mmCIF file with all atom_site columns, C-alpha atoms in Angstrom:
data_model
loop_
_atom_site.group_PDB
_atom_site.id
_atom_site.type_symbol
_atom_site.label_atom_id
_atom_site.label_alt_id
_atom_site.label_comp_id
_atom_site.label_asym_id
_atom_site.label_entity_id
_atom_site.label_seq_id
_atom_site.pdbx_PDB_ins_code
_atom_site.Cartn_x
_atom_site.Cartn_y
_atom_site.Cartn_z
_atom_site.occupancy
_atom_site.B_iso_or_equiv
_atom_site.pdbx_formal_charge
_atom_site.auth_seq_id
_atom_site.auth_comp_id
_atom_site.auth_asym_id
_atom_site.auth_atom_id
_atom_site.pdbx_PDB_model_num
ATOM 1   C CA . UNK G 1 1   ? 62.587 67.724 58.364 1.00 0.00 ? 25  UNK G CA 1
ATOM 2   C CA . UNK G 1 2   ? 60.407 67.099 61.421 1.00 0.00 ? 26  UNK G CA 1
ATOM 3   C CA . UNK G 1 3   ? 60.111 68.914 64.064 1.00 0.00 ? 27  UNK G CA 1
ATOM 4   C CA . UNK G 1 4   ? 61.517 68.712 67.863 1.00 0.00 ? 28  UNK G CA 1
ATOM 5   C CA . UNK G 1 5   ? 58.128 68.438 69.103 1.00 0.00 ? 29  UNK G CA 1
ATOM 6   C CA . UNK G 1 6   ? 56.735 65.944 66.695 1.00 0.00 ? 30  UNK G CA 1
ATOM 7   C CA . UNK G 1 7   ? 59.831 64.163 67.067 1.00 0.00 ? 31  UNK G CA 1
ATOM 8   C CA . UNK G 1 8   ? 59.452 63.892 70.799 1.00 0.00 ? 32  UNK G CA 1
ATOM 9   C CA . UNK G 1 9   ? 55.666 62.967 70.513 1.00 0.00 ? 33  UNK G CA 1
ATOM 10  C CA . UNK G 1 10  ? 56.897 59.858 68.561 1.00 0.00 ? 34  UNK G CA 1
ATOM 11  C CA . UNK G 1 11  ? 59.535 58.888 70.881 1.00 0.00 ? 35  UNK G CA 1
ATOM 12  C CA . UNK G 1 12  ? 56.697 59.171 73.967 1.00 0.00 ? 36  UNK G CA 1
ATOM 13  C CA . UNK G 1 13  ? 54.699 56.834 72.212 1.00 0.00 ? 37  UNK G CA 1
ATOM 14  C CA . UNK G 1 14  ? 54.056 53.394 75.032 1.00 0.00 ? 38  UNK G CA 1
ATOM 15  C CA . UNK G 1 15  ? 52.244 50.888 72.420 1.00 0.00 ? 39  UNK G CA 1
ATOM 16  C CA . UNK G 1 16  ? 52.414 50.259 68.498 1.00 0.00 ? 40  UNK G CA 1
ATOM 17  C CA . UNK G 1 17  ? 49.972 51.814 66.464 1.00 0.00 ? 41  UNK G CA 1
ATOM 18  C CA . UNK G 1 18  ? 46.691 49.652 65.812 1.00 0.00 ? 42  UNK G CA 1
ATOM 19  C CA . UNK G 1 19  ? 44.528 49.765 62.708 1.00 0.00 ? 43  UNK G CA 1
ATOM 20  C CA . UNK G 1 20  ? 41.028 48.089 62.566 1.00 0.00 ? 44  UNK G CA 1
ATOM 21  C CA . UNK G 1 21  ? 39.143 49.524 59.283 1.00 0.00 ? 45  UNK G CA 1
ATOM 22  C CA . UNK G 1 22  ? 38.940 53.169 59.379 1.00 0.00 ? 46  UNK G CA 1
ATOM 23  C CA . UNK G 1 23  ? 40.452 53.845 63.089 1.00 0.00 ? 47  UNK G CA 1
ATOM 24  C CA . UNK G 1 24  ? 43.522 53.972 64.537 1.00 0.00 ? 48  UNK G CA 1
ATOM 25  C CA . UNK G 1 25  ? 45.023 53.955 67.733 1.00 0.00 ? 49  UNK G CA 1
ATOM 26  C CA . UNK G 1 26  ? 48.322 54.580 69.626 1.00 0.00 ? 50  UNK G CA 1
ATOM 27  C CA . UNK G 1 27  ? 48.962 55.431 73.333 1.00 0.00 ? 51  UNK G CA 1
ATOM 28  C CA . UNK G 1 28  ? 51.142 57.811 75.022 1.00 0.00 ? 52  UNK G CA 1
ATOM 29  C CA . UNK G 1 29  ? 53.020 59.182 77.889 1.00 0.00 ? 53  UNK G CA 1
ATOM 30  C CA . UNK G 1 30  ? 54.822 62.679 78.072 1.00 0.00 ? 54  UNK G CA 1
ATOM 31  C CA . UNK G 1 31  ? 57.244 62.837 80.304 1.00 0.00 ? 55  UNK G CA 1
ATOM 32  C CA . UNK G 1 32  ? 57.780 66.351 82.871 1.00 0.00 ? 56  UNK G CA 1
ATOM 33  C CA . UNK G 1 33  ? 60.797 67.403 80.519 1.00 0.00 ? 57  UNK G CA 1
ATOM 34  C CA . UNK G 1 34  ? 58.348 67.144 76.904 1.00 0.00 ? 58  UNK G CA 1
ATOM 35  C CA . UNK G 1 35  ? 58.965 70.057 75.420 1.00 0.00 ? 59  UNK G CA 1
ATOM 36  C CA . UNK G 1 36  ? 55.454 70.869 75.030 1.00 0.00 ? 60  UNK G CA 1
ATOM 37  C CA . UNK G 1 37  ? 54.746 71.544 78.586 1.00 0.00 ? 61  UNK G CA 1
ATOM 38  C CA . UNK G 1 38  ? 57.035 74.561 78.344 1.00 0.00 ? 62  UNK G CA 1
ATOM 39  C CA . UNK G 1 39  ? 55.841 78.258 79.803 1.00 0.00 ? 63  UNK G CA 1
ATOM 40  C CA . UNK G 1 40  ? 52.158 75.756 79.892 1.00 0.00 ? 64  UNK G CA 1
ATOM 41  C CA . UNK G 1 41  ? 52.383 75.950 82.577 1.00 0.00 ? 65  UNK G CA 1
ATOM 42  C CA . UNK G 1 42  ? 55.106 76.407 84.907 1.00 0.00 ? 66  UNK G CA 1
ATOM 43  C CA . UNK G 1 43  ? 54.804 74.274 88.511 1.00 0.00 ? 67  UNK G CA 1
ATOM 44  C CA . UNK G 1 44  ? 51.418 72.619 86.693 1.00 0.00 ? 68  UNK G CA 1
ATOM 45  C CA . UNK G 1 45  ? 52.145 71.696 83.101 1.00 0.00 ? 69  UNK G CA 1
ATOM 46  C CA . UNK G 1 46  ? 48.951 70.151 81.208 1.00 0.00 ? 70  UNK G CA 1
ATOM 47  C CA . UNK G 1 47  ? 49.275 69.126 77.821 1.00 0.00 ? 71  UNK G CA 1
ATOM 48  C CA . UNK G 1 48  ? 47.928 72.326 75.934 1.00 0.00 ? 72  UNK G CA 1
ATOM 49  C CA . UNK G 1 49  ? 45.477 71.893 73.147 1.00 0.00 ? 73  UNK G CA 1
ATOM 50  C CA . UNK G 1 50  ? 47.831 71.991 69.801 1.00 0.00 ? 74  UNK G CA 1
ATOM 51  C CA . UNK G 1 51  ? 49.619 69.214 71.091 1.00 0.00 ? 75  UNK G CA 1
ATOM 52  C CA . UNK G 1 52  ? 46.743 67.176 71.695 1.00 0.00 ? 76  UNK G CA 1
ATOM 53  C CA . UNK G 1 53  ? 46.033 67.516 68.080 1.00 0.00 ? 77  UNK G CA 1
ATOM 54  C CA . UNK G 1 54  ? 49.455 67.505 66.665 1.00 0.00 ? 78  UNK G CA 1
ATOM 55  C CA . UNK G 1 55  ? 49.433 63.803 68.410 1.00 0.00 ? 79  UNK G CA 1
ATOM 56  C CA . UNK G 1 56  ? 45.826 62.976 67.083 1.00 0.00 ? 80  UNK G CA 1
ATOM 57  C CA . UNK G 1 57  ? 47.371 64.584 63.448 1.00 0.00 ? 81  UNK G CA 1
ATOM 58  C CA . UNK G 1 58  ? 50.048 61.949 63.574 1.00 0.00 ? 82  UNK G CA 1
ATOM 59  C CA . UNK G 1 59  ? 48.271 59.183 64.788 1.00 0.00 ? 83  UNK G CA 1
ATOM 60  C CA . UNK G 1 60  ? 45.847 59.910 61.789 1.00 0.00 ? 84  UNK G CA 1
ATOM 61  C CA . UNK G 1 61  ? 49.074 60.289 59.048 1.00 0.00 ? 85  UNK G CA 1
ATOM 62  C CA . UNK G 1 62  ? 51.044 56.932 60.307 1.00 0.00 ? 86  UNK G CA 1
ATOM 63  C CA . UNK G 1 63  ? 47.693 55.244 59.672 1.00 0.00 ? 87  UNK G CA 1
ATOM 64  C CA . UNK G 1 64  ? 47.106 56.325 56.282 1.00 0.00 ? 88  UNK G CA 1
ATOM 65  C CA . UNK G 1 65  ? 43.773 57.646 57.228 1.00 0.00 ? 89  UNK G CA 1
ATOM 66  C CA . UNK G 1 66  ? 44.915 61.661 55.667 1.00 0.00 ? 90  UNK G CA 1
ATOM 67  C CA . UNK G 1 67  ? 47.378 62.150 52.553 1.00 0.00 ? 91  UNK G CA 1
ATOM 68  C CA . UNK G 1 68  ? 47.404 66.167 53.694 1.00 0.00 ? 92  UNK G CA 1
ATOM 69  C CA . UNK G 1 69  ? 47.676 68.334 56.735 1.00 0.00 ? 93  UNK G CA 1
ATOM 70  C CA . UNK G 1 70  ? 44.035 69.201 58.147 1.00 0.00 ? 94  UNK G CA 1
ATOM 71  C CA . UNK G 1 71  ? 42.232 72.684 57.037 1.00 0.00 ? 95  UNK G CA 1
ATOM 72  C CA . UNK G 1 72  ? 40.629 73.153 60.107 1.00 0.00 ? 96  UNK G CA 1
ATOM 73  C CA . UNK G 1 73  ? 39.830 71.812 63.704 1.00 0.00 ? 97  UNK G CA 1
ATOM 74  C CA . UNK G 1 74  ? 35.918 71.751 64.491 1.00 0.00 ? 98  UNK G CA 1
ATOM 75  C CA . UNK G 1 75  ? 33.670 70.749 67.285 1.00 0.00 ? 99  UNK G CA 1
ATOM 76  C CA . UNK G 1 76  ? 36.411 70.689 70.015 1.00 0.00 ? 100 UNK G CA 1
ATOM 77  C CA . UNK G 1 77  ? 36.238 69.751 73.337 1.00 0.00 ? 101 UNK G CA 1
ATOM 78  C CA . UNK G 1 78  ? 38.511 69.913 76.811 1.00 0.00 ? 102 UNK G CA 1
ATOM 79  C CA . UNK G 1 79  ? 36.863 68.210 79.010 1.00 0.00 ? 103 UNK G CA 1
ATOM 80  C CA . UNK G 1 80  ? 39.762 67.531 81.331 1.00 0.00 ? 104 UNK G CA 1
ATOM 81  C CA . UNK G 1 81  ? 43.728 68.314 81.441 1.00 0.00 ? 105 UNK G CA 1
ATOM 82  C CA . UNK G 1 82  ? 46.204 66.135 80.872 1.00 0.00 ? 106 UNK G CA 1
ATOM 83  C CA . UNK G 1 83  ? 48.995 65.964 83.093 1.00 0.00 ? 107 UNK G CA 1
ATOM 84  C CA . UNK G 1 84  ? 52.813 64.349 82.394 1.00 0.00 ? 108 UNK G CA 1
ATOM 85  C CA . UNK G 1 85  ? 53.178 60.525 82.885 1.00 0.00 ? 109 UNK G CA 1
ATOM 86  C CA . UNK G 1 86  ? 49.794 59.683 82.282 1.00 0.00 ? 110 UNK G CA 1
ATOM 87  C CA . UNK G 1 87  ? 49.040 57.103 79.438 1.00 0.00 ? 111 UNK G CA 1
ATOM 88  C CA . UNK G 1 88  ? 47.136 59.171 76.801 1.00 0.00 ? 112 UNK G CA 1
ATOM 89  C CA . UNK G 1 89  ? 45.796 56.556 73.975 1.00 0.00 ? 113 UNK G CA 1
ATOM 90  C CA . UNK G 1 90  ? 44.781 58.695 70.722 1.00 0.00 ? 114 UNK G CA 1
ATOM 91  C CA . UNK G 1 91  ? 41.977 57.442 68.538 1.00 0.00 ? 115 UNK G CA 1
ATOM 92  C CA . UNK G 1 92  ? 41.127 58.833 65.061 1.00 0.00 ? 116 UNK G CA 1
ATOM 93  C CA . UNK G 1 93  ? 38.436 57.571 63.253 1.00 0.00 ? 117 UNK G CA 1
ATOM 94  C CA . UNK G 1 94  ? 38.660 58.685 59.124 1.00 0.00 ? 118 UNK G CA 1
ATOM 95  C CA . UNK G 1 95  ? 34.554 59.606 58.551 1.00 0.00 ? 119 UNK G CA 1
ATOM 96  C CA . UNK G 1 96  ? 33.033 61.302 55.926 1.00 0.00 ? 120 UNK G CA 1
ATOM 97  C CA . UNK G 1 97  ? 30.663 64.176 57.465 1.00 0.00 ? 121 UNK G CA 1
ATOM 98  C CA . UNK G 1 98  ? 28.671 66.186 54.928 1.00 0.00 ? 122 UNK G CA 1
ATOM 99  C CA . UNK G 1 99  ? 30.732 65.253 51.997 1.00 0.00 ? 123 UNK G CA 1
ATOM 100 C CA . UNK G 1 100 ? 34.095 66.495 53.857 1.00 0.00 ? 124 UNK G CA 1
ATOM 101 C CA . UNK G 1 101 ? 36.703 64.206 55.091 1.00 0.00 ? 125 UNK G CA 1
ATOM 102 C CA . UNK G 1 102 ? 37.409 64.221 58.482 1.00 0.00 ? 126 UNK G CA 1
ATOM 103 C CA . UNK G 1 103 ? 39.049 62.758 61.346 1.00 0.00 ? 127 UNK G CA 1
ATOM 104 C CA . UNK G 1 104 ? 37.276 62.043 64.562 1.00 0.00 ? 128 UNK G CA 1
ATOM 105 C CA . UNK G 1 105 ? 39.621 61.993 67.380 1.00 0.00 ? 129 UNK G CA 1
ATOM 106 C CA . UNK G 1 106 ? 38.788 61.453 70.567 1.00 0.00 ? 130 UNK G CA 1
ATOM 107 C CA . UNK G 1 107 ? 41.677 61.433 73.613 1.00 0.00 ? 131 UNK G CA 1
ATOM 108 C CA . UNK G 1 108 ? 41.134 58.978 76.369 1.00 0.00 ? 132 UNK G CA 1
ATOM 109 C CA . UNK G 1 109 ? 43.153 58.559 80.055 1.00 0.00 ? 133 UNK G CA 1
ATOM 110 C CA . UNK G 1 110 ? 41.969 55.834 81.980 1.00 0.00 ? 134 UNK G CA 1
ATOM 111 C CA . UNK G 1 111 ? 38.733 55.101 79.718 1.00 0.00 ? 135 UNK G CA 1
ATOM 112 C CA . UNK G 1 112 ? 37.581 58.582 80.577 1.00 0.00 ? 136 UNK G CA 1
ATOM 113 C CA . UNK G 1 113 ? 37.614 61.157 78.012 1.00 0.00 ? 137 UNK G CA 1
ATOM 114 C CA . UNK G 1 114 ? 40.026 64.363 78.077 1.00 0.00 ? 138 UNK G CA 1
ATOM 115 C CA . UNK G 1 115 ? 39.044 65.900 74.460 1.00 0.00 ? 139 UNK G CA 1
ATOM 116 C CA . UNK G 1 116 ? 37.447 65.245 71.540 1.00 0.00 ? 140 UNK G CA 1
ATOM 117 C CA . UNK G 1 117 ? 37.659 67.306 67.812 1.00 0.00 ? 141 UNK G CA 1
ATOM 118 C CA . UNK G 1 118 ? 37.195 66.718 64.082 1.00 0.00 ? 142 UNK G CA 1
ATOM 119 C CA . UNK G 1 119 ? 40.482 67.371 61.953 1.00 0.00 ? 143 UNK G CA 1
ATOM 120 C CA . UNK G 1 120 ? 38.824 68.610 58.424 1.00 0.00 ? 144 UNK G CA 1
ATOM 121 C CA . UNK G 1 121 ? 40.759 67.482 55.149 1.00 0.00 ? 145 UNK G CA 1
ATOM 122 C CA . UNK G 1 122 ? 40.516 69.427 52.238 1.00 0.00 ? 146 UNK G CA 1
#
């Protein structure tokens, strides 16, 4: 059984997913009402962080790129917010970093970066 919010992340997706080698890539756009933006925050939702990387997580599984949820989340960063209705396109790159898998997932609105992390498999 999925969840509401995973379920709602799909249904906000705005493009088909794209493959090329080891990275894939899907946009999207959340509307006011996602249920993510509730209580975060209230007259200003932004899209909080374990959203951003449930979306990058299932960007990552529709590709094939991870057979297993992620251990950990390393090397993140926020480097702005993102706000309903704008077009959020996901990349996740499958890389192998010190013997570890991991994905490399970057966020992007408007060409300019909103967050980066690495999603370690086991």
């Amino acid at each position: 059984m999925t969840s509401p919010v995973r379920n709602e992340i799909l249904h906000s997706s705005c493009t088909e997913l794209r493959i090329e080698q080891d990275t894939a890539e899907q946009s999207f756009v959340l509307s006011e009402a996602f249920i993510g933006f509730s209580g975060h925050f209230p007259g200003y939702p932004i899209v909080p962080g374990v959203i951003q990387v449930l979306m990058a997580q299932i960007v990552a599984e529709q590709a094939g790129l991870v057979s297993q949820s992620p251990l950990a989340m390393q090397r993140a960063k926020f480097h702005r917010q993102l706000r309903p209705q704008e077009r959020i396109v996901v990349r996740c790159t499958a890389k192998t970093v010190r013997g570890k898998s991991v994905i490399d997932a970057a966020l992007l609105v408007d060409d300019e970066l909103a967050s980066t992390f690495w999603l370690t498999l086991a």
